[in-house]
């Protein structure tokens, strides 16, 4: 069977010739202008609606093949795909329980991750406190805001083989946390097999090897 090459952010649906598009919703935030664009596309093209995914993304479903290019053009920058998606909670911008600014750190992390070319997809979750609303312990990279800084978690997964990530370091400021993540990812890039997710990688090489790599 021939594999269809689709633009980033586009997925084939179960029905033949029908696609879904995940517009860019960085850190779960969306502006009124972006909402207007999405709304006008949904209405104009008679799409069945928009679904919110578990990872804070929007999904335009029921896109017919013959309108796919046109709809992507209309979405413009909103339709751009995030290379490595970062999920973040509202943190100190809104939540009374927050210990750290999860949105600001999430933006830094997304920019940082985009400098890597990784062997498999990764998901990241930044939570402003130990309640972990961004599911930081079941993401490839997790950050948890504590009173004295960030805890860095690595190797979590919420898929069919669930794995709770391992804490690599704690009480870090933003730059220190990025340094630890960068060191762990550098080791992962050097040692992982193609398409080996971090959870399976940690199981194979052992968490102590990861901890040694971050110093
Ligand atoms: S993780 Fe903490 S700071 Fe973030 S939304 Fe949940 S309770 Fe608030």
PDB file of C-alpha atoms and ligand atoms in Angstrom:
ATOM      1  CA  UNK A   1       0.000   0.000   0.000  1.00  0.00           C
ATOM      2  CA  UNK A   2       1.344   3.437  -0.986  1.00  0.00           C
ATOM      3  CA  UNK A   3       1.889   5.812   1.952  1.00  0.00           C
ATOM      4  CA  UNK A   4       0.289   9.191   1.402  1.00  0.00           C
ATOM      5  CA  UNK A   5       2.576  12.173   2.091  1.00  0.00           C
ATOM      6  CA  UNK A   6       0.534  14.877   3.772  1.00  0.00           C
ATOM      7  CA  UNK A   7       1.420  18.407   4.867  1.00  0.00           C
ATOM      8  CA  UNK A   8       2.416  18.701   8.534  1.00  0.00           C
ATOM      9  CA  UNK A   9      -0.581  19.007  10.812  1.00  0.00           C
ATOM     10  CA  UNK A  10      -2.856  17.128   8.394  1.00  0.00           C
ATOM     11  CA  UNK A  11      -4.113  13.635   9.127  1.00  0.00           C
ATOM     12  CA  UNK A  12      -6.137  11.238   6.995  1.00  0.00           C
ATOM     13  CA  UNK A  13      -9.434  10.382   8.648  1.00  0.00           C
ATOM     14  CA  UNK A  14     -11.022   6.975   8.747  1.00  0.00           C
ATOM     15  CA  UNK A  15     -13.175   7.797   5.703  1.00  0.00           C
ATOM     16  CA  UNK A  16     -11.343   7.750   2.352  1.00  0.00           C
ATOM     17  CA  UNK A  17     -10.556  11.206   0.947  1.00  0.00           C
ATOM     18  CA  UNK A  18     -11.348  13.043   4.185  1.00  0.00           C
ATOM     19  CA  UNK A  19      -8.765  14.804   6.358  1.00  0.00           C
ATOM     20  CA  UNK A  20      -8.389  16.676   9.614  1.00  0.00           C
ATOM     21  CA  UNK A  21      -6.207  19.729  10.213  1.00  0.00           C
ATOM     22  CA  UNK A  22      -4.689  20.728  13.567  1.00  0.00           C
ATOM     23  CA  UNK A  23      -4.148  24.497  13.543  1.00  0.00           C
ATOM     24  CA  UNK A  24      -1.348  25.952  15.596  1.00  0.00           C
ATOM     25  CA  UNK A  25      -2.530  26.723  19.126  1.00  0.00           C
ATOM     26  CA  UNK A  26       0.753  27.434  20.908  1.00  0.00           C
ATOM     27  CA  UNK A  27       0.570  26.568  24.612  1.00  0.00           C
ATOM     28  CA  UNK A  28      -3.214  26.290  24.377  1.00  0.00           C
ATOM     29  CA  UNK A  29      -3.634  30.032  23.802  1.00  0.00           C
ATOM     30  CA  UNK A  30      -5.592  31.407  20.891  1.00  0.00           C
ATOM     31  CA  UNK A  31      -6.223  35.033  19.935  1.00  0.00           C
ATOM     32  CA  UNK A  32      -9.588  36.482  18.817  1.00  0.00           C
ATOM     33  CA  UNK A  33      -8.143  36.971  15.315  1.00  0.00           C
ATOM     34  CA  UNK A  34      -7.092  33.314  15.104  1.00  0.00           C
ATOM     35  CA  UNK A  35     -10.525  32.233  16.324  1.00  0.00           C
ATOM     36  CA  UNK A  36     -12.166  34.412  13.674  1.00  0.00           C
ATOM     37  CA  UNK A  37     -10.068  32.822  10.914  1.00  0.00           C
ATOM     38  CA  UNK A  38     -10.890  29.296  12.104  1.00  0.00           C
ATOM     39  CA  UNK A  39     -14.566  30.132  12.521  1.00  0.00           C
ATOM     40  CA  UNK A  40     -14.849  31.672   9.055  1.00  0.00           C
ATOM     41  CA  UNK A  41     -13.125  28.648   7.457  1.00  0.00           C
ATOM     42  CA  UNK A  42     -15.430  26.215   9.267  1.00  0.00           C
ATOM     43  CA  UNK A  43     -18.529  28.159   8.244  1.00  0.00           C
ATOM     44  CA  UNK A  44     -17.509  28.966   4.676  1.00  0.00           C
ATOM     45  CA  UNK A  45     -16.424  25.427   3.823  1.00  0.00           C
ATOM     46  CA  UNK A  46     -19.297  23.799   5.700  1.00  0.00           C
ATOM     47  CA  UNK A  47     -16.996  21.725   7.934  1.00  0.00           C
ATOM     48  CA  UNK A  48     -18.730  19.724  10.655  1.00  0.00           C
ATOM     49  CA  UNK A  49     -16.993  21.638  13.473  1.00  0.00           C
ATOM     50  CA  UNK A  50     -13.918  21.833  15.657  1.00  0.00           C
ATOM     51  CA  UNK A  51     -12.775  19.347  18.250  1.00  0.00           C
ATOM     52  CA  UNK A  52     -10.484  20.130  21.184  1.00  0.00           C
ATOM     53  CA  UNK A  53      -7.898  17.356  21.596  1.00  0.00           C
ATOM     54  CA  UNK A  54      -6.487  16.059  24.879  1.00  0.00           C
ATOM     55  CA  UNK A  55      -3.230  17.907  24.127  1.00  0.00           C
ATOM     56  CA  UNK A  56      -4.826  21.388  23.987  1.00  0.00           C
ATOM     57  CA  UNK A  57      -4.992  21.419  20.198  1.00  0.00           C
ATOM     58  CA  UNK A  58      -7.907  22.186  17.920  1.00  0.00           C
ATOM     59  CA  UNK A  59      -8.835  19.815  15.155  1.00  0.00           C
ATOM     60  CA  UNK A  60     -10.841  20.790  12.082  1.00  0.00           C
ATOM     61  CA  UNK A  61     -12.468  17.589  10.961  1.00  0.00           C
ATOM     62  CA  UNK A  62     -14.229  16.501   7.808  1.00  0.00           C
ATOM     63  CA  UNK A  63     -11.969  18.355   5.347  1.00  0.00           C
ATOM     64  CA  UNK A  64     -12.571  16.957   1.832  1.00  0.00           C
ATOM     65  CA  UNK A  65      -9.456  16.186  -0.248  1.00  0.00           C
ATOM     66  CA  UNK A  66     -10.413  18.625  -3.022  1.00  0.00           C
ATOM     67  CA  UNK A  67     -10.600  21.570  -0.575  1.00  0.00           C
ATOM     68  CA  UNK A  68      -7.544  20.686   1.543  1.00  0.00           C
ATOM     69  CA  UNK A  69      -5.008  23.021  -0.115  1.00  0.00           C
ATOM     70  CA  UNK A  70      -7.458  25.887  -0.242  1.00  0.00           C
ATOM     71  CA  UNK A  71      -8.355  25.526   3.441  1.00  0.00           C
ATOM     72  CA  UNK A  72      -4.688  25.341   4.458  1.00  0.00           C
ATOM     73  CA  UNK A  73      -4.035  28.564   2.516  1.00  0.00           C
ATOM     74  CA  UNK A  74      -6.975  30.273   4.195  1.00  0.00           C
ATOM     75  CA  UNK A  75      -5.767  29.223   7.657  1.00  0.00           C
ATOM     76  CA  UNK A  76      -2.413  30.871   6.886  1.00  0.00           C
ATOM     77  CA  UNK A  77      -0.026  31.055   9.848  1.00  0.00           C
ATOM     78  CA  UNK A  78      -2.702  29.531  12.076  1.00  0.00           C
ATOM     79  CA  UNK A  79      -2.300  26.376  10.030  1.00  0.00           C
ATOM     80  CA  UNK A  80       1.430  26.168  10.690  1.00  0.00           C
ATOM     81  CA  UNK A  81       2.438  23.044  12.521  1.00  0.00           C
ATOM     82  CA  UNK A  82       4.375  22.978  15.827  1.00  0.00           C
ATOM     83  CA  UNK A  83       7.494  20.820  15.359  1.00  0.00           C
ATOM     84  CA  UNK A  84       7.521  19.661  18.969  1.00  0.00           C
ATOM     85  CA  UNK A  85       4.323  20.492  20.757  1.00  0.00           C
ATOM     86  CA  UNK A  86       4.437  21.874  24.302  1.00  0.00           C
ATOM     87  CA  UNK A  87       1.391  21.778  26.529  1.00  0.00           C
ATOM     88  CA  UNK A  88       1.281  24.286  29.382  1.00  0.00           C
ATOM     89  CA  UNK A  89      -1.153  25.286  32.102  1.00  0.00           C
ATOM     90  CA  UNK A  90      -1.977  28.891  32.948  1.00  0.00           C
ATOM     91  CA  UNK A  91       0.533  28.933  35.848  1.00  0.00           C
ATOM     92  CA  UNK A  92       1.058  32.244  37.625  1.00  0.00           C
ATOM     93  CA  UNK A  93      -0.770  34.139  34.862  1.00  0.00           C
ATOM     94  CA  UNK A  94      -4.096  32.974  36.293  1.00  0.00           C
ATOM     95  CA  UNK A  95      -3.963  30.025  38.693  1.00  0.00           C
ATOM     96  CA  UNK A  96      -3.977  30.642  42.424  1.00  0.00           C
ATOM     97  CA  UNK A  97      -2.053  27.457  43.152  1.00  0.00           C
ATOM     98  CA  UNK A  98       0.787  28.195  40.742  1.00  0.00           C
ATOM     99  CA  UNK A  99       4.376  28.270  41.952  1.00  0.00           C
ATOM    100  CA  UNK A 100       5.977  29.108  38.587  1.00  0.00           C
ATOM    101  CA  UNK A 101       5.145  30.853  35.316  1.00  0.00           C
ATOM    102  CA  UNK A 102       4.245  27.831  33.176  1.00  0.00           C
ATOM    103  CA  UNK A 103       3.226  29.819  30.087  1.00  0.00           C
ATOM    104  CA  UNK A 104       6.468  31.813  29.895  1.00  0.00           C
ATOM    105  CA  UNK A 105       8.513  28.671  30.502  1.00  0.00           C
ATOM    106  CA  UNK A 106       6.434  26.740  27.975  1.00  0.00           C
ATOM    107  CA  UNK A 107       7.205  29.372  25.319  1.00  0.00           C
ATOM    108  CA  UNK A 108      10.942  29.159  26.100  1.00  0.00           C
ATOM    109  CA  UNK A 109      10.810  25.362  25.987  1.00  0.00           C
ATOM    110  CA  UNK A 110       9.000  25.288  22.643  1.00  0.00           C
ATOM    111  CA  UNK A 111      11.594  27.610  21.109  1.00  0.00           C
ATOM    112  CA  UNK A 112      14.417  25.535  22.625  1.00  0.00           C
ATOM    113  CA  UNK A 113      13.008  22.213  21.403  1.00  0.00           C
ATOM    114  CA  UNK A 114      12.708  23.561  17.878  1.00  0.00           C
ATOM    115  CA  UNK A 115      16.521  23.757  17.747  1.00  0.00           C
ATOM    116  CA  UNK A 116      16.718  19.931  17.986  1.00  0.00           C
ATOM    117  CA  UNK A 117      16.256  17.261  15.386  1.00  0.00           C
ATOM    118  CA  UNK A 118      15.113  14.276  17.391  1.00  0.00           C
ATOM    119  CA  UNK A 119      14.858  10.584  16.467  1.00  0.00           C
ATOM    120  CA  UNK A 120      11.173  10.370  17.409  1.00  0.00           C
ATOM    121  CA  UNK A 121       8.313  12.650  18.236  1.00  0.00           C
ATOM    122  CA  UNK A 122       8.241  14.078  21.710  1.00  0.00           C
ATOM    123  CA  UNK A 123       5.568  15.695  23.790  1.00  0.00           C
ATOM    124  CA  UNK A 124       6.249  18.141  26.603  1.00  0.00           C
ATOM    125  CA  UNK A 125       4.107  19.312  29.499  1.00  0.00           C
ATOM    126  CA  UNK A 126       4.792  22.342  31.695  1.00  0.00           C
ATOM    127  CA  UNK A 127       2.815  22.548  34.938  1.00  0.00           C
ATOM    128  CA  UNK A 128       2.963  25.521  37.269  1.00  0.00           C
ATOM    129  CA  UNK A 129       2.652  23.364  40.405  1.00  0.00           C
ATOM    130  CA  UNK A 130       2.616  19.783  41.665  1.00  0.00           C
ATOM    131  CA  UNK A 131      -1.026  19.314  40.637  1.00  0.00           C
ATOM    132  CA  UNK A 132       0.466  18.637  37.167  1.00  0.00           C
ATOM    133  CA  UNK A 133      -2.511  19.775  35.093  1.00  0.00           C
ATOM    134  CA  UNK A 134      -0.256  19.525  32.013  1.00  0.00           C
ATOM    135  CA  UNK A 135       0.422  15.868  32.777  1.00  0.00           C
ATOM    136  CA  UNK A 136       4.148  16.474  33.104  1.00  0.00           C
ATOM    137  CA  UNK A 137       4.908  12.977  34.440  1.00  0.00           C
ATOM    138  CA  UNK A 138       3.495  11.235  31.371  1.00  0.00           C
ATOM    139  CA  UNK A 139       5.218  13.412  28.781  1.00  0.00           C
ATOM    140  CA  UNK A 140       8.630  12.821  27.181  1.00  0.00           C
ATOM    141  CA  UNK A 141       9.719  16.034  28.863  1.00  0.00           C
ATOM    142  CA  UNK A 142       7.941  17.385  31.899  1.00  0.00           C
ATOM    143  CA  UNK A 143       8.452  20.469  33.987  1.00  0.00           C
ATOM    144  CA  UNK A 144       6.808  20.873  37.373  1.00  0.00           C
ATOM    145  CA  UNK A 145       6.848  24.235  39.155  1.00  0.00           C
ATOM    146  CA  UNK A 146       7.799  24.068  42.822  1.00  0.00           C
ATOM    147  CA  UNK A 147       8.451  26.792  45.386  1.00  0.00           C
ATOM    148  CA  UNK A 148      12.199  26.910  44.653  1.00  0.00           C
ATOM    149  CA  UNK A 149      12.091  26.357  40.901  1.00  0.00           C
ATOM    150  CA  UNK A 150      11.460  23.679  38.296  1.00  0.00           C
ATOM    151  CA  UNK A 151      11.707  19.912  38.499  1.00  0.00           C
ATOM    152  CA  UNK A 152      12.705  18.300  35.201  1.00  0.00           C
ATOM    153  CA  UNK A 153      11.056  14.973  34.364  1.00  0.00           C
ATOM    154  CA  UNK A 154      12.140  12.771  31.451  1.00  0.00           C
ATOM    155  CA  UNK A 155      10.828   9.656  29.730  1.00  0.00           C
ATOM    156  CA  UNK A 156       7.124   9.697  30.542  1.00  0.00           C
ATOM    157  CA  UNK A 157       4.470   8.343  28.216  1.00  0.00           C
ATOM    158  CA  UNK A 158       0.695   8.100  28.336  1.00  0.00           C
ATOM    159  CA  UNK A 159       0.286   5.811  25.340  1.00  0.00           C
ATOM    160  CA  UNK A 160      -0.490   2.119  25.264  1.00  0.00           C
ATOM    161  CA  UNK A 161       2.532   1.332  27.456  1.00  0.00           C
ATOM    162  CA  UNK A 162       2.174   3.940  30.179  1.00  0.00           C
ATOM    163  CA  UNK A 163       5.362   5.079  31.875  1.00  0.00           C
ATOM    164  CA  UNK A 164       5.803   7.622  34.657  1.00  0.00           C
ATOM    165  CA  UNK A 165       8.770   9.841  33.850  1.00  0.00           C
ATOM    166  CA  UNK A 166      11.871  10.092  36.068  1.00  0.00           C
ATOM    167  CA  UNK A 167      12.854  13.291  37.843  1.00  0.00           C
ATOM    168  CA  UNK A 168      16.325  14.294  36.635  1.00  0.00           C
ATOM    169  CA  UNK A 169      16.841  17.450  38.710  1.00  0.00           C
ATOM    170  CA  UNK A 170      14.935  19.873  40.937  1.00  0.00           C
ATOM    171  CA  UNK A 171      14.940  23.482  42.182  1.00  0.00           C
ATOM    172  CA  UNK A 172      16.179  24.859  38.866  1.00  0.00           C
ATOM    173  CA  UNK A 173      15.649  28.298  37.372  1.00  0.00           C
ATOM    174  CA  UNK A 174      14.482  28.554  33.752  1.00  0.00           C
ATOM    175  CA  UNK A 175      17.960  28.507  32.202  1.00  0.00           C
ATOM    176  CA  UNK A 176      19.199  25.642  34.404  1.00  0.00           C
ATOM    177  CA  UNK A 177      16.102  23.612  33.544  1.00  0.00           C
ATOM    178  CA  UNK A 178      16.704  24.149  29.814  1.00  0.00           C
ATOM    179  CA  UNK A 179      20.337  23.145  30.235  1.00  0.00           C
ATOM    180  CA  UNK A 180      19.320  19.844  31.886  1.00  0.00           C
ATOM    181  CA  UNK A 181      16.710  19.188  29.181  1.00  0.00           C
ATOM    182  CA  UNK A 182      19.275  20.010  26.482  1.00  0.00           C
ATOM    183  CA  UNK A 183      21.837  17.613  27.987  1.00  0.00           C
ATOM    184  CA  UNK A 184      19.277  14.794  28.288  1.00  0.00           C
ATOM    185  CA  UNK A 185      18.104  15.347  24.720  1.00  0.00           C
ATOM    186  CA  UNK A 186      21.691  15.475  23.455  1.00  0.00           C
ATOM    187  CA  UNK A 187      22.291  12.037  24.982  1.00  0.00           C
ATOM    188  CA  UNK A 188      18.990  10.818  23.549  1.00  0.00           C
ATOM    189  CA  UNK A 189      19.935  12.069  20.050  1.00  0.00           C
ATOM    190  CA  UNK A 190      23.313  10.283  20.224  1.00  0.00           C
ATOM    191  CA  UNK A 191      22.138   6.972  21.673  1.00  0.00           C
ATOM    192  CA  UNK A 192      18.511   6.376  20.696  1.00  0.00           C
ATOM    193  CA  UNK A 193      17.353   4.211  17.823  1.00  0.00           C
ATOM    194  CA  UNK A 194      15.285   5.812  15.090  1.00  0.00           C
ATOM    195  CA  UNK A 195      11.687   6.335  16.246  1.00  0.00           C
ATOM    196  CA  UNK A 196      12.510   5.181  19.788  1.00  0.00           C
ATOM    197  CA  UNK A 197      10.401   7.293  22.139  1.00  0.00           C
ATOM    198  CA  UNK A 198      12.052   8.544  25.335  1.00  0.00           C
ATOM    199  CA  UNK A 199      10.063   6.156  27.559  1.00  0.00           C
ATOM    200  CA  UNK A 200      11.391   3.098  25.743  1.00  0.00           C
ATOM    201  CA  UNK A 201      14.856   4.680  25.559  1.00  0.00           C
ATOM    202  CA  UNK A 202      15.021   5.170  29.344  1.00  0.00           C
ATOM    203  CA  UNK A 203      13.856   1.595  29.882  1.00  0.00           C
ATOM    204  CA  UNK A 204      16.611   0.343  27.578  1.00  0.00           C
ATOM    205  CA  UNK A 205      19.594   2.405  28.774  1.00  0.00           C
ATOM    206  CA  UNK A 206      18.501   2.982  32.403  1.00  0.00           C
ATOM    207  CA  UNK A 207      17.711   6.246  34.117  1.00  0.00           C
ATOM    208  CA  UNK A 208      21.167   6.436  35.731  1.00  0.00           C
ATOM    209  CA  UNK A 209      22.753   6.798  32.300  1.00  0.00           C
ATOM    210  CA  UNK A 210      20.440   9.749  31.605  1.00  0.00           C
ATOM    211  CA  UNK A 211      21.234  11.308  34.991  1.00  0.00           C
ATOM    212  CA  UNK A 212      24.984  10.955  34.319  1.00  0.00           C
ATOM    213  CA  UNK A 213      24.552  12.665  30.947  1.00  0.00           C
ATOM    214  CA  UNK A 214      23.025  15.760  32.534  1.00  0.00           C
ATOM    215  CA  UNK A 215      25.835  16.050  35.121  1.00  0.00           C
TER     216      UNK A 215
HETATM  217  S1  LIG B   1      -0.735  22.613  37.450  1.00  0.00           S
HETATM  218 FE1  LIG B   1      -1.014  23.897  39.245  1.00  0.00          FE
HETATM  219  S2  LIG B   1      -0.624  25.954  38.456  1.00  0.00           S
HETATM  220 FE2  LIG B   1      -1.098  24.705  36.699  1.00  0.00          FE
HETATM  221  S3  LIG B   1      -3.328  24.912  36.398  1.00  0.00           S
HETATM  222 FE3  LIG B   1      -2.941  23.073  37.608  1.00  0.00          FE
HETATM  223  S4  LIG B   1      -3.208  23.766  39.726  1.00  0.00           S
HETATM  224 FE4  LIG B   1      -2.851  25.610  38.472  1.00  0.00          FE
END
